Amino acid sequence: MTASNTQQPRTGDVPPYDPTAVEQKWQARWRERGTNHTDLAGGERPFYALMMFPYPSAEGLHVGNLFAFTGNDIYGRFQRLQGHTVFEPLGYDAFGIHSENYALKVGEHPMRLIPRNVANFQRQLERAGLMVDWRYAVDTTDPHYYKWTQWVFLQLYKQGLAYKKTAAVNWCPSCKTVLANEQVIAGECERCGSTVEQRELEQWFFRISAYAERLLDNLDWLDWSETTKTAQRNWIGRSEGARLTFLAPVHGAVAPDADAELAEEHPAVMSAHRIVVFTTRPDTVFGATYLVLAPEHPLVDALTTDAQRDAVSAYRERVLHQDLVSRKVVGDKEKTGVFTGSYAVNPATNALVPIWIADYVLMEYGTGAIMAVPGHDERDFEFAQKFDLPIVRVVAAENEDADTPLAAAYTENEGGRLVASGEFDGLSVAEGKQAITQWLAERGAAEPQVNYRLHDWCISRQRYWGPPIPVLYCERCGTVPVPEEQLPVVLPDIEDFRPDDTGVSPLARHEEWYYTDCPTCGGRARRETDVSDTFLDSAWYFLRYPSARRDDVPFDAELTRKWLPVNSYIGGNEHAVLHLLYARFITMVLHDAGLLEFEEPFTRFRAHGLIIREGAKMSKSRGNVVNPDEYMSAWGADAFRTYLMVLGPYEQGGDFRDSGISGVKRFLDRLWTSVYEAREQGAGSREQGADRGVLRKLHQTIRKVGEDIPRLSYNTAIAAMMEYMNVLRAGERQVHVAEVKPLVQLVAPFAPHVAEELWEALGGATSVFDAGWPEFDPALAAEETVQLAVQVNGRLRGTISVSPDVTQEGAYAAAMAEPQIAKFVTGEPKKIVFVKGRLLNIVV
RNA sequence: GCUCAGGUGGCGAAAUCGGUAGACGCGGCGGGCUUAAACCCCGCUCCCGGUGACGGGGUCCGGGUUCGAGUCCCGGCCUGAGCACCA
């Protein structure tokens, strides 16, 4: 990395451009004058420009953070130049397992560690020159903040959307602690390498699944990056199908509702277990040759015969003790399973089919049981082959012989016809789905069903570093929510915050905190010791910013009405599903509680790209991490910001390399020089006519930059300004004030400090950000002549210089006057294609 | 495996609606300024042939649609990200 902080001016009276001095001067001025303070109550045309707040890691600000924030800052500053009152807040997402693990590693308490990290972040962020109003910063670990996070929990509890149930967690028997899925590597603990087990714990959940349909439907009208919407749609995972009932005979009791005809064939069905399966392919029911239940399915015990009991128990034991990750990791994992010994009746064929259990069927999805159709499902096919179960074809492609044995599952949805399906033969898959579901429904064996992949949100963490879940367990009253007026439930400052082998949070060890009085009866009560998921902290922070200085309400009604929903939200696509979905969910819940007028928090969302280096993600282990401080010292924050924006399309990211930054710095140097040289000349010394071309380019640039910034096409906006600079200084011509002053305004969102300095040098009385956007004059931007491409048979044969509104006839005549073009036109043209102002194609 | 994004000069990239491919920048080459260097300024820079005007080829590969395809359609290859037995 090489750089110079100063440069020698070309002519005598241009002061040197020292970025460090300029940036310090303006940051100090902004502070003194409150330039970045938003008038939340009085400001007109409010514009809320939100960026995802960072987790303040010990390593300090990452270039990725800065790339994200700069992009948002440019957008926000641009909106301000357009006359909006812009609110651009920022804060810290400082709770969570990241911070806690780091604290454990270095052996320092997070309550001491985090404030230091935050201070360091703050220093780096201020240096970058963001238009952030720091008076409204939030910190999720501040009791004044998490008091309201706990309040949000209580709102869900009140509505019956928070509930407790038993769920499995990963457990490391050697570290004696609960592990997050990310901490389990190939079935082993990331820290000590022991084999991870599964443990059942009581945990708190939010009923987000009840909102699945709304969360999905609203996506249709949200102005969001398409990629993000697709990711959410996939995550919600709507699938349409049917629940089918299979009866499994039982000895003894009598089932009164059993089908008479069926009973004749299988008398035992008169008393039967009802096994309900979910399928998206009811059309293939004639090919269902066995059933599979999840090992945890409640009917497994009842269905297991004595002969199979040992095998089934052993299998269940093994599956239920495996860690959560390995169970679901597929890859080359072979199918496993055990036969229960029982059979069920296929409601379509009345044939008896064996009932198996296998870990590839998950209890959380559908009904925890499937009908296996090996002919038309890859997983079932693999399983049937391994265990030698019958594979029957019930769908065939148009040109396929229905009797050909299947070499693999045929899963095509379109183009196939039903075969071996009785009266339904010949129907398409879509028709079959409909007809068979209806047929079975009439006999009480089917009902249409929509399923979602989206699971309820487990918010419990058996950890220390988070907001305690505000619930008490009273010996007399049972579960009691902490009354709102008693919030916050403060996280105690305990030295011993390490997890231990009890499987409950370290908070449980601190009796003075753990035991308290029941707010209802005054008796003895225990506190909930789980803390809530970090994603809950960030699921509502955007509501808090405008009201961050109010301690009596989570969010002020009037400010919220004025500033929300958020006008523009920018962030990484790594949060496309979890964070953005949770934030939408919480907003909907608060809306339904009558606390918010809107149900979608972010009107517009754009995902920015990722900054990589030398083709790889930056990471400490690769040693390719860029420290923003070094670059800002060497080149200045302005050049660094602008460089980050020029290195690729903002929504795509780019490859960081040192080489390109000098070009950006050179551009700012040239701007600096131009301004001082122009000032020397004074205003109004412009010769008429001679500057027409420059003026035209200026107005074209104003238009281009004004179009590019709203669509986050920052790299092309900068290129356009560089082009203008090349025209401005071409052949060392004298630059005039009127030519360069608007350029300073255009540059301002990208390089705010130097723009302020130059604006002041040109006599600007206010901050450049209160000076508005330069006026665009379409008449001045219009070209007098255009280069029209002339093709013969689609091949470029030359260009002609014509007026932009030349007609086809005029263009043709002009083209034929060029011998270079005319020589390719032999005889009368068969056809002429003319695109006004662009091209003429002569087909001969 | 599935979903999404992408594949264009030596490099980062541009081409917004199917209309002159390579804007802008880095690097490289040549020149000016300078005692000299740095800085700065000017010119050239997709490939092949030609001194040149110019001609031919060229946007991952193979087909197609069109007067015209980087852009649209079909098939395939490669890279990156996310999800992962969701019936």
CSV table of C-alpha atoms in Angstrom, one decimal, chain A residues 147-533:
chain,number,residue,atom,x,y,z
A,147,LYS,CA,-36.5,-3.4,29.1
A,148,TRP,CA,-38.5,-3.0,26.0
A,149,THR,CA,-37.3,-6.2,24.4
A,150,GLN,CA,-38.8,-7.9,27.4
A,151,TRP,CA,-41.9,-5.8,26.9
A,152,VAL,CA,-42.2,-7.2,23.4
A,153,PHE,CA,-42.0,-10.7,24.8
A,154,LEU,CA,-44.9,-9.8,27.2
A,155,GLN,CA,-47.0,-8.6,24.3
A,156,LEU,CA,-46.6,-11.9,22.5
A,157,TYR,CA,-47.3,-13.7,25.8
A,158,LYS,CA,-50.5,-11.8,26.2
A,159,GLN,CA,-51.7,-12.7,22.8
A,160,GLY,CA,-50.9,-16.4,23.4
A,161,LEU,CA,-48.1,-16.3,20.8
A,162,ALA,CA,-45.4,-17.2,23.3
A,163,TYR,CA,-45.5,-20.7,24.7
A,164,LYS,CA,-43.3,-23.3,26.3
A,165,LYS,CA,-42.6,-26.8,25.0
A,166,THR,CA,-40.0,-29.5,25.2
A,167,ALA,CA,-37.5,-29.4,22.4
A,168,ALA,CA,-34.2,-30.9,21.7
A,169,VAL,CA,-30.9,-29.1,22.0
A,170,ASN,CA,-27.3,-30.1,21.2
A,171,TRP,CA,-25.4,-31.0,24.3
A,172,CYS,CA,-21.7,-31.4,24.7
A,173,PRO,CA,-21.1,-34.0,27.5
A,174,SER,CA,-17.5,-32.8,28.1
A,175,CYS,CA,-17.9,-29.0,28.0
A,176,LYS,CA,-21.3,-29.7,29.8
A,177,THR,CA,-23.1,-27.0,27.8
A,178,VAL,CA,-25.7,-26.4,25.2
A,179,LEU,CA,-24.3,-25.8,21.8
A,180,ALA,CA,-25.8,-23.9,18.9
A,181,ASN,CA,-26.0,-25.8,15.6
A,182,GLU,CA,-23.1,-23.8,14.2
A,183,GLN,CA,-20.9,-25.1,17.0
A,184,VAL,CA,-21.5,-28.7,16.0
A,185,ILE,CA,-19.0,-29.8,13.4
A,186,ALA,CA,-19.6,-33.3,11.9
A,187,GLY,CA,-21.3,-34.4,15.0
A,188,GLU,CA,-18.6,-33.2,17.3
A,189,CYS,CA,-18.2,-30.2,19.6
A,190,GLU,CA,-16.3,-27.4,17.9
A,191,ARG,CA,-14.2,-26.7,21.0
A,192,CYS,CA,-13.3,-30.1,22.5
A,193,GLY,CA,-14.2,-32.6,19.8
A,194,SER,CA,-16.4,-34.8,21.9
A,195,THR,CA,-19.4,-36.5,20.4
A,196,VAL,CA,-22.4,-34.2,20.7
A,197,GLU,CA,-25.7,-35.6,22.1
A,198,GLN,CA,-29.3,-34.5,22.0
A,199,ARG,CA,-31.0,-33.4,25.2
A,200,GLU,CA,-34.6,-32.5,25.8
A,201,LEU,CA,-35.3,-29.1,27.4
A,202,GLU,CA,-38.3,-27.0,28.1
A,203,GLN,CA,-38.0,-23.9,25.9
A,204,TRP,CA,-39.9,-20.8,24.9
A,205,PHE,CA,-41.3,-20.5,21.4
A,206,PHE,CA,-43.0,-17.8,19.4
A,207,ARG,CA,-45.9,-18.9,17.2
A,208,ILE,CA,-44.6,-17.4,14.0
A,209,SER,CA,-46.1,-20.4,12.1
A,210,ALA,CA,-49.5,-18.9,12.6
A,211,TYR,CA,-48.4,-15.9,10.5
A,212,ALA,CA,-46.9,-18.0,7.7
A,213,GLU,CA,-49.6,-17.2,5.2
A,214,ARG,CA,-49.5,-13.4,5.8
A,215,LEU,CA,-45.8,-13.4,5.8
A,216,LEU,CA,-45.9,-15.0,2.4
A,217,ASP,CA,-48.7,-13.1,0.9
A,218,ASN,CA,-47.3,-9.6,1.7
A,219,LEU,CA,-44.2,-10.4,-0.1
A,220,ASP,CA,-46.1,-9.8,-3.3
A,221,TRP,CA,-46.4,-6.1,-2.8
A,222,LEU,CA,-43.2,-5.3,-0.9
A,223,ASP,CA,-40.5,-3.3,-2.8
A,224,TRP,CA,-37.7,-5.6,-1.9
A,225,SER,CA,-34.7,-7.2,-3.7
A,226,GLU,CA,-36.2,-10.1,-5.6
A,227,THR,CA,-33.5,-12.5,-4.3
A,228,THR,CA,-34.5,-11.7,-0.8
A,229,LYS,CA,-38.2,-12.3,-1.4
A,230,THR,CA,-37.4,-15.6,-3.1
A,231,ALA,CA,-35.3,-16.6,-0.1
A,232,GLN,CA,-38.2,-15.8,2.2
A,233,ARG,CA,-40.7,-17.7,0.1
A,234,ASN,CA,-38.5,-20.7,0.1
A,235,TRP,CA,-38.0,-20.5,3.8
A,236,ILE,CA,-41.7,-20.2,4.5
A,237,GLY,CA,-42.0,-23.2,2.1
A,238,ARG,CA,-45.7,-23.3,1.3
A,239,SER,CA,-46.8,-26.7,-0.2
A,240,GLU,CA,-50.2,-27.8,-1.2
A,241,GLY,CA,-51.3,-31.4,-0.8
A,242,ALA,CA,-53.6,-33.6,1.3
A,243,ARG,CA,-53.7,-35.5,4.5
A,244,LEU,CA,-54.5,-39.1,3.9
A,245,THR,CA,-55.6,-41.6,6.5
A,246,PHE,CA,-54.3,-45.1,6.6
A,247,LEU,CA,-55.9,-47.6,9.0
A,248,ALA,CA,-53.7,-50.1,10.9
A,249,PRO,CA,-55.4,-53.1,12.5
A,250,VAL,CA,-55.4,-53.5,16.2
A,251,HIS,CA,-56.5,-56.6,18.1
A,252,GLY,CA,-59.3,-56.2,20.6
A,253,ALA,CA,-61.2,-52.9,20.4
A,254,VAL,CA,-63.7,-52.0,17.8
A,255,ALA,CA,-63.5,-48.9,15.7
A,256,PRO,CA,-67.1,-47.9,15.0
A,257,ASP,CA,-66.3,-45.6,12.1
A,258,ALA,CA,-64.4,-48.1,10.0
A,259,ASP,CA,-65.5,-48.5,6.4
A,260,ALA,CA,-68.0,-51.4,5.9
A,261,GLU,CA,-66.6,-52.5,2.5
A,262,LEU,CA,-63.1,-52.4,3.8
A,263,ALA,CA,-64.1,-54.3,7.0
A,264,GLU,CA,-65.3,-57.1,4.9
A,265,GLU,CA,-62.0,-57.5,3.2
A,266,HIS,CA,-59.9,-56.9,6.4
A,267,PRO,CA,-62.0,-57.7,9.4
A,268,ALA,CA,-59.3,-56.4,11.8
A,269,VAL,CA,-59.6,-52.9,10.4
A,270,MET,CA,-62.8,-52.8,12.4
A,271,SER,CA,-60.5,-51.8,15.2
A,272,ALA,CA,-57.7,-49.7,13.9
A,273,HIS,CA,-55.1,-47.0,14.5
A,274,ARG,CA,-55.5,-44.1,12.2
A,275,ILE,CA,-52.2,-43.1,10.7
A,276,VAL,CA,-52.5,-39.7,9.1
A,277,VAL,CA,-49.8,-38.8,6.5
A,278,PHE,CA,-49.2,-35.6,4.6
A,279,THR,CA,-48.4,-35.8,0.9
A,280,THR,CA,-48.1,-33.3,-2.0
A,281,ARG,CA,-48.7,-36.1,-4.4
A,282,PRO,CA,-52.1,-37.7,-3.6
A,283,ASP,CA,-52.1,-38.7,-7.2
A,284,THR,CA,-49.5,-41.4,-6.5
A,285,VAL,CA,-51.4,-43.1,-3.7
A,286,PHE,CA,-51.9,-46.3,-5.7
A,287,GLY,CA,-48.1,-46.6,-5.7
A,288,ALA,CA,-47.8,-46.2,-1.9
A,289,THR,CA,-46.2,-49.5,-1.0
A,290,TYR,CA,-45.2,-48.8,2.7
A,291,LEU,CA,-45.5,-46.2,5.4
A,292,VAL,CA,-42.8,-44.5,7.3
A,293,LEU,CA,-43.2,-42.9,10.7
A,294,ALA,CA,-40.7,-40.6,12.4
A,295,PRO,CA,-38.9,-42.5,15.3
A,296,GLU,CA,-40.5,-40.0,17.7
A,297,HIS,CA,-44.0,-40.6,16.4
A,298,PRO,CA,-46.5,-41.3,19.2
A,299,LEU,CA,-48.0,-44.4,17.5
A,300,VAL,CA,-44.7,-46.2,17.2
A,301,ASP,CA,-45.0,-48.1,20.5
A,302,ALA,CA,-48.5,-49.2,19.8
A,303,LEU,CA,-47.7,-50.4,16.3
A,304,THR,CA,-44.5,-52.3,17.2
A,305,THR,CA,-45.0,-56.0,17.5
A,306,ASP,CA,-43.3,-58.1,20.1
A,307,ALA,CA,-41.0,-59.7,17.6
A,308,GLN,CA,-39.7,-56.3,16.4
A,309,ARG,CA,-39.7,-54.5,19.8
A,310,ASP,CA,-36.0,-54.9,20.5
A,311,ALA,CA,-34.9,-53.7,17.0
A,312,VAL,CA,-37.3,-50.7,17.1
A,313,SER,CA,-36.1,-49.7,20.6
A,314,ALA,CA,-32.5,-49.9,19.6
A,315,TYR,CA,-33.0,-47.8,16.5
A,316,ARG,CA,-35.0,-45.2,18.4
A,317,GLU,CA,-32.4,-45.0,21.1
A,318,ARG,CA,-29.7,-44.4,18.6
A,319,VAL,CA,-31.5,-41.7,16.6
A,320,LEU,CA,-32.8,-39.9,19.6
A,321,HIS,CA,-29.3,-39.5,21.1
A,322,GLN,CA,-27.6,-38.3,17.9
A,323,ASP,CA,-26.9,-34.6,17.8
A,324,LEU,CA,-29.4,-32.4,15.9
A,325,VAL,CA,-27.1,-31.5,13.1
A,326,SER,CA,-26.0,-35.0,12.0
A,327,ARG,CA,-29.6,-36.2,12.0
A,328,LYS,CA,-30.3,-33.7,9.3
A,329,VAL,CA,-27.0,-33.6,7.4
A,330,VAL,CA,-27.7,-35.5,4.2
A,331,GLY,CA,-24.8,-35.7,1.8
A,332,ASP,CA,-24.0,-39.3,1.2
A,333,LYS,CA,-25.7,-40.5,4.3
A,334,GLU,CA,-27.3,-43.9,3.8
A,335,LYS,CA,-31.0,-44.4,4.6
A,336,THR,CA,-31.6,-46.3,7.8
A,337,GLY,CA,-34.8,-47.7,9.3
A,338,VAL,CA,-36.6,-50.6,11.0
A,339,PHE,CA,-39.8,-52.5,10.3
A,340,THR,CA,-42.4,-52.2,13.2
A,341,GLY,CA,-44.0,-55.5,12.3
A,342,SER,CA,-47.4,-54.0,11.6
A,343,TYR,CA,-49.3,-53.3,8.4
A,344,ALA,CA,-51.7,-50.6,7.3
A,345,VAL,CA,-54.4,-50.6,4.6
A,346,ASN,CA,-53.7,-48.4,1.6
A,347,PRO,CA,-57.1,-46.5,1.2
A,348,ALA,CA,-56.9,-46.6,-2.6
A,349,THR,CA,-55.9,-50.2,-3.2
A,350,ASN,CA,-57.0,-51.8,0.0
A,351,ALA,CA,-53.7,-53.6,0.0
A,352,LEU,CA,-51.8,-54.1,3.2
A,353,VAL,CA,-48.5,-52.2,3.4
A,354,PRO,CA,-45.8,-52.5,6.0
A,355,ILE,CA,-45.1,-49.7,8.5
A,356,TRP,CA,-41.5,-48.7,9.1
A,357,ILE,CA,-39.8,-46.1,11.2
A,358,ALA,CA,-36.8,-44.1,9.8
A,359,ASP,CA,-35.0,-41.0,10.6
A,360,TYR,CA,-35.5,-39.5,7.2
A,361,VAL,CA,-39.0,-38.7,8.3
A,362,LEU,CA,-39.1,-35.7,10.6
A,363,MET,CA,-41.6,-35.2,13.4
A,364,GLU,CA,-41.6,-31.4,13.0
A,365,TYR,CA,-43.0,-31.4,9.5
A,366,GLY,CA,-46.4,-32.4,8.3
A,367,THR,CA,-47.8,-35.2,10.5
A,368,GLY,CA,-44.5,-36.9,11.2
A,369,ALA,CA,-45.6,-39.8,9.0
A,370,ILE,CA,-45.5,-40.4,5.2
A,371,MET,CA,-46.9,-42.8,2.7
A,372,ALA,CA,-43.8,-43.9,0.7
A,373,VAL,CA,-44.1,-44.0,-3.0
A,374,PRO,CA,-40.8,-45.3,-4.1
A,375,GLY,CA,-41.7,-45.1,-7.8
A,376,HIS,CA,-42.0,-41.4,-7.6
A,377,ASP,CA,-39.9,-40.1,-4.8
A,378,GLU,CA,-36.1,-40.3,-4.7
A,379,ARG,CA,-35.8,-40.8,-1.0
A,380,ASP,CA,-38.5,-43.5,-0.9
A,381,PHE,CA,-36.8,-45.2,-3.9
A,382,GLU,CA,-33.5,-45.3,-2.2
A,383,PHE,CA,-35.1,-46.7,1.0
A,384,ALA,CA,-37.1,-49.3,-0.9
A,385,GLN,CA,-34.0,-50.5,-2.8
A,386,LYS,CA,-32.0,-50.8,0.4
A,387,PHE,CA,-34.8,-52.8,2.2
A,388,ASP,CA,-36.1,-54.6,-0.7
A,389,LEU,CA,-39.6,-53.1,-0.6
A,390,PRO,CA,-41.9,-53.2,-3.7
A,391,ILE,CA,-41.6,-50.3,-6.2
A,392,VAL,CA,-44.7,-49.7,-8.3
A,393,ARG,CA,-45.0,-47.3,-11.2
A,394,VAL,CA,-48.2,-45.2,-11.2
A,395,VAL,CA,-47.1,-42.3,-13.4
A,396,ALA,CA,-45.6,-42.7,-16.9
A,397,ALA,CA,-44.4,-40.2,-19.4
A,398,GLU,CA,-46.4,-39.9,-22.7
A,399,ASN,CA,-44.0,-42.0,-24.7
A,400,GLU,CA,-43.1,-44.5,-22.0
A,401,ASP,CA,-44.3,-48.0,-21.6
A,402,ALA,CA,-46.3,-48.3,-18.3
A,403,ASP,CA,-44.8,-51.7,-17.7
A,404,THR,CA,-41.1,-50.7,-17.9
A,405,PRO,CA,-39.5,-51.2,-14.5
A,406,LEU,CA,-38.2,-48.0,-12.9
A,407,ALA,CA,-34.5,-47.6,-12.7
A,408,ALA,CA,-34.9,-44.4,-10.7
A,409,ALA,CA,-37.8,-42.5,-9.2
A,410,TYR,CA,-39.8,-40.7,-11.8
A,411,THR,CA,-40.6,-37.3,-10.1
A,412,GLU,CA,-41.7,-35.2,-13.1
A,413,ASN,CA,-44.8,-33.3,-12.3
A,414,GLU,CA,-45.7,-32.4,-15.8
A,415,GLY,CA,-46.2,-34.5,-18.9
A,416,GLY,CA,-47.0,-37.7,-17.0
A,417,ARG,CA,-50.2,-39.7,-17.1
A,418,LEU,CA,-51.5,-41.9,-14.3
A,419,VAL,CA,-51.2,-45.7,-14.8
A,420,ALA,CA,-52.1,-48.7,-12.6
A,421,SER,CA,-54.4,-46.4,-10.8
A,422,GLY,CA,-57.8,-48.0,-11.5
A,423,GLU,CA,-60.4,-45.6,-12.8
A,424,PHE,CA,-57.9,-42.7,-12.7
A,425,ASP,CA,-55.7,-44.1,-15.4
A,426,GLY,CA,-54.9,-41.6,-18.1
A,427,LEU,CA,-55.3,-38.5,-16.0
A,428,SER,CA,-52.5,-35.9,-15.8
A,429,VAL,CA,-50.7,-35.5,-12.5
A,430,ALA,CA,-52.6,-32.3,-11.8
A,431,GLU,CA,-56.0,-33.8,-12.6
A,432,GLY,CA,-55.1,-36.9,-10.6
A,433,LYS,CA,-54.3,-34.9,-7.5
A,434,GLN,CA,-57.7,-33.3,-7.6
A,435,ALA,CA,-59.7,-36.4,-8.5
A,436,ILE,CA,-58.1,-38.8,-6.1
A,437,THR,CA,-58.2,-36.4,-3.2
A,438,GLN,CA,-61.9,-35.9,-3.8
A,439,TRP,CA,-62.6,-39.6,-4.2
A,440,LEU,CA,-60.8,-40.4,-0.9
A,441,ALA,CA,-62.4,-37.5,0.8
A,442,GLU,CA,-65.8,-38.9,0.1
A,443,ARG,CA,-64.8,-42.0,2.0
A,444,GLY,CA,-63.3,-40.0,4.9
A,445,ALA,CA,-59.8,-40.9,4.1
A,446,ALA,CA,-58.5,-37.5,2.8
A,447,GLU,CA,-58.7,-33.8,3.2
A,448,PRO,CA,-56.9,-31.1,1.3
A,449,GLN,CA,-54.1,-29.5,3.3
A,450,VAL,CA,-51.6,-26.7,3.0
A,451,ASN,CA,-48.3,-27.1,4.9
A,452,TYR,CA,-45.6,-24.7,5.7
A,453,ARG,CA,-41.9,-25.5,6.4
A,454,LEU,CA,-41.7,-22.5,8.7
A,455,HIS,CA,-41.3,-23.7,12.3
A,456,ASP,CA,-42.1,-21.8,15.4
A,457,TRP,CA,-39.3,-19.6,16.6
A,458,CYS,CA,-37.4,-21.0,19.6
A,459,ILE,CA,-36.3,-17.9,21.5
A,460,SER,CA,-34.8,-19.6,24.6
A,461,ARG,CA,-31.0,-19.6,25.1
A,462,GLN,CA,-29.5,-21.4,28.1
A,463,ARG,CA,-26.9,-18.7,28.3
A,464,TYR,CA,-25.9,-15.6,30.2
A,465,TRP,CA,-25.4,-12.8,27.7
A,466,GLY,CA,-28.9,-11.8,26.7
A,467,PRO,CA,-32.1,-10.3,28.1
A,468,PRO,CA,-33.6,-12.5,30.8
A,469,ILE,CA,-37.0,-13.8,29.6
A,470,PRO,CA,-39.5,-11.9,31.9
A,471,VAL,CA,-41.3,-14.8,33.4
A,472,LEU,CA,-41.6,-16.2,37.0
A,473,TYR,CA,-42.6,-19.6,38.3
A,474,CYS,CA,-44.6,-19.3,41.5
A,475,GLU,CA,-45.2,-22.3,43.7
A,476,ARG,CA,-48.8,-21.4,43.9
A,477,CYS,CA,-49.7,-19.4,40.8
A,478,GLY,CA,-47.6,-21.3,38.3
A,479,THR,CA,-46.2,-19.4,35.3
A,480,VAL,CA,-46.5,-15.6,35.9
A,481,PRO,CA,-45.4,-13.0,33.4
A,482,VAL,CA,-43.4,-10.2,35.1
A,483,PRO,CA,-45.7,-7.2,35.2
A,484,GLU,CA,-44.7,-4.4,32.7
A,485,GLU,CA,-44.1,-1.9,35.5
A,486,GLN,CA,-41.5,-4.2,37.0
A,487,LEU,CA,-39.4,-4.2,33.9
A,488,PRO,CA,-36.6,-4.5,33.2
A,489,VAL,CA,-35.6,-7.8,34.7
A,490,VAL,CA,-32.0,-6.7,34.9
A,491,LEU,CA,-29.3,-9.1,33.9
A,492,PRO,CA,-27.2,-9.4,37.1
A,493,ASP,CA,-23.5,-8.5,36.9
A,494,ILE,CA,-22.1,-11.9,38.0
A,495,GLU,CA,-18.5,-12.8,37.7
A,496,ASP,CA,-19.3,-16.5,37.1
A,497,PHE,CA,-21.1,-16.4,33.8
A,498,ARG,CA,-19.8,-19.7,32.5
A,499,PRO,CA,-22.3,-22.4,31.4
A,500,ASP,CA,-22.2,-25.5,33.6
A,501,ASP,CA,-23.4,-29.1,33.5
A,502,THR,CA,-26.9,-28.5,34.7
A,503,GLY,CA,-28.1,-27.6,31.3
A,504,VAL,CA,-29.6,-24.4,32.6
A,505,SER,CA,-28.4,-20.9,32.3
A,506,PRO,CA,-25.7,-19.7,34.8
A,507,LEU,CA,-28.3,-17.4,36.2
A,508,ALA,CA,-29.8,-20.3,38.1
A,509,ARG,CA,-26.7,-20.4,40.3
A,510,HIS,CA,-27.3,-17.0,41.8
A,511,GLU,CA,-30.0,-17.4,44.4
A,512,GLU,CA,-30.4,-13.7,45.3
A,513,TRP,CA,-31.5,-13.2,41.7
A,514,TYR,CA,-33.1,-16.6,41.1
A,515,TYR,CA,-35.6,-16.4,43.9
A,516,THR,CA,-38.0,-13.6,44.1
A,517,ASP,CA,-41.5,-12.7,45.2
A,518,CYS,CA,-44.5,-13.6,43.1
A,519,PRO,CA,-46.2,-10.4,41.9
A,520,THR,CA,-49.6,-12.0,42.2
A,521,CYS,CA,-49.6,-13.7,45.6
A,522,GLY,CA,-46.4,-12.5,47.2
A,523,GLY,CA,-45.2,-16.0,47.7
A,524,ARG,CA,-41.9,-17.5,46.7
A,525,ALA,CA,-41.2,-17.6,43.0
A,526,ARG,CA,-38.3,-18.7,40.8
A,527,ARG,CA,-37.2,-16.6,37.8
A,528,GLU,CA,-37.0,-18.0,34.3
A,529,THR,CA,-33.3,-18.5,33.7
A,530,ASP,CA,-33.2,-18.6,29.9
A,531,VAL,CA,-32.3,-15.4,28.1
A,532,SER,CA,-33.8,-14.6,24.8
A,533,ASP,CA,-32.4,-15.0,21.3
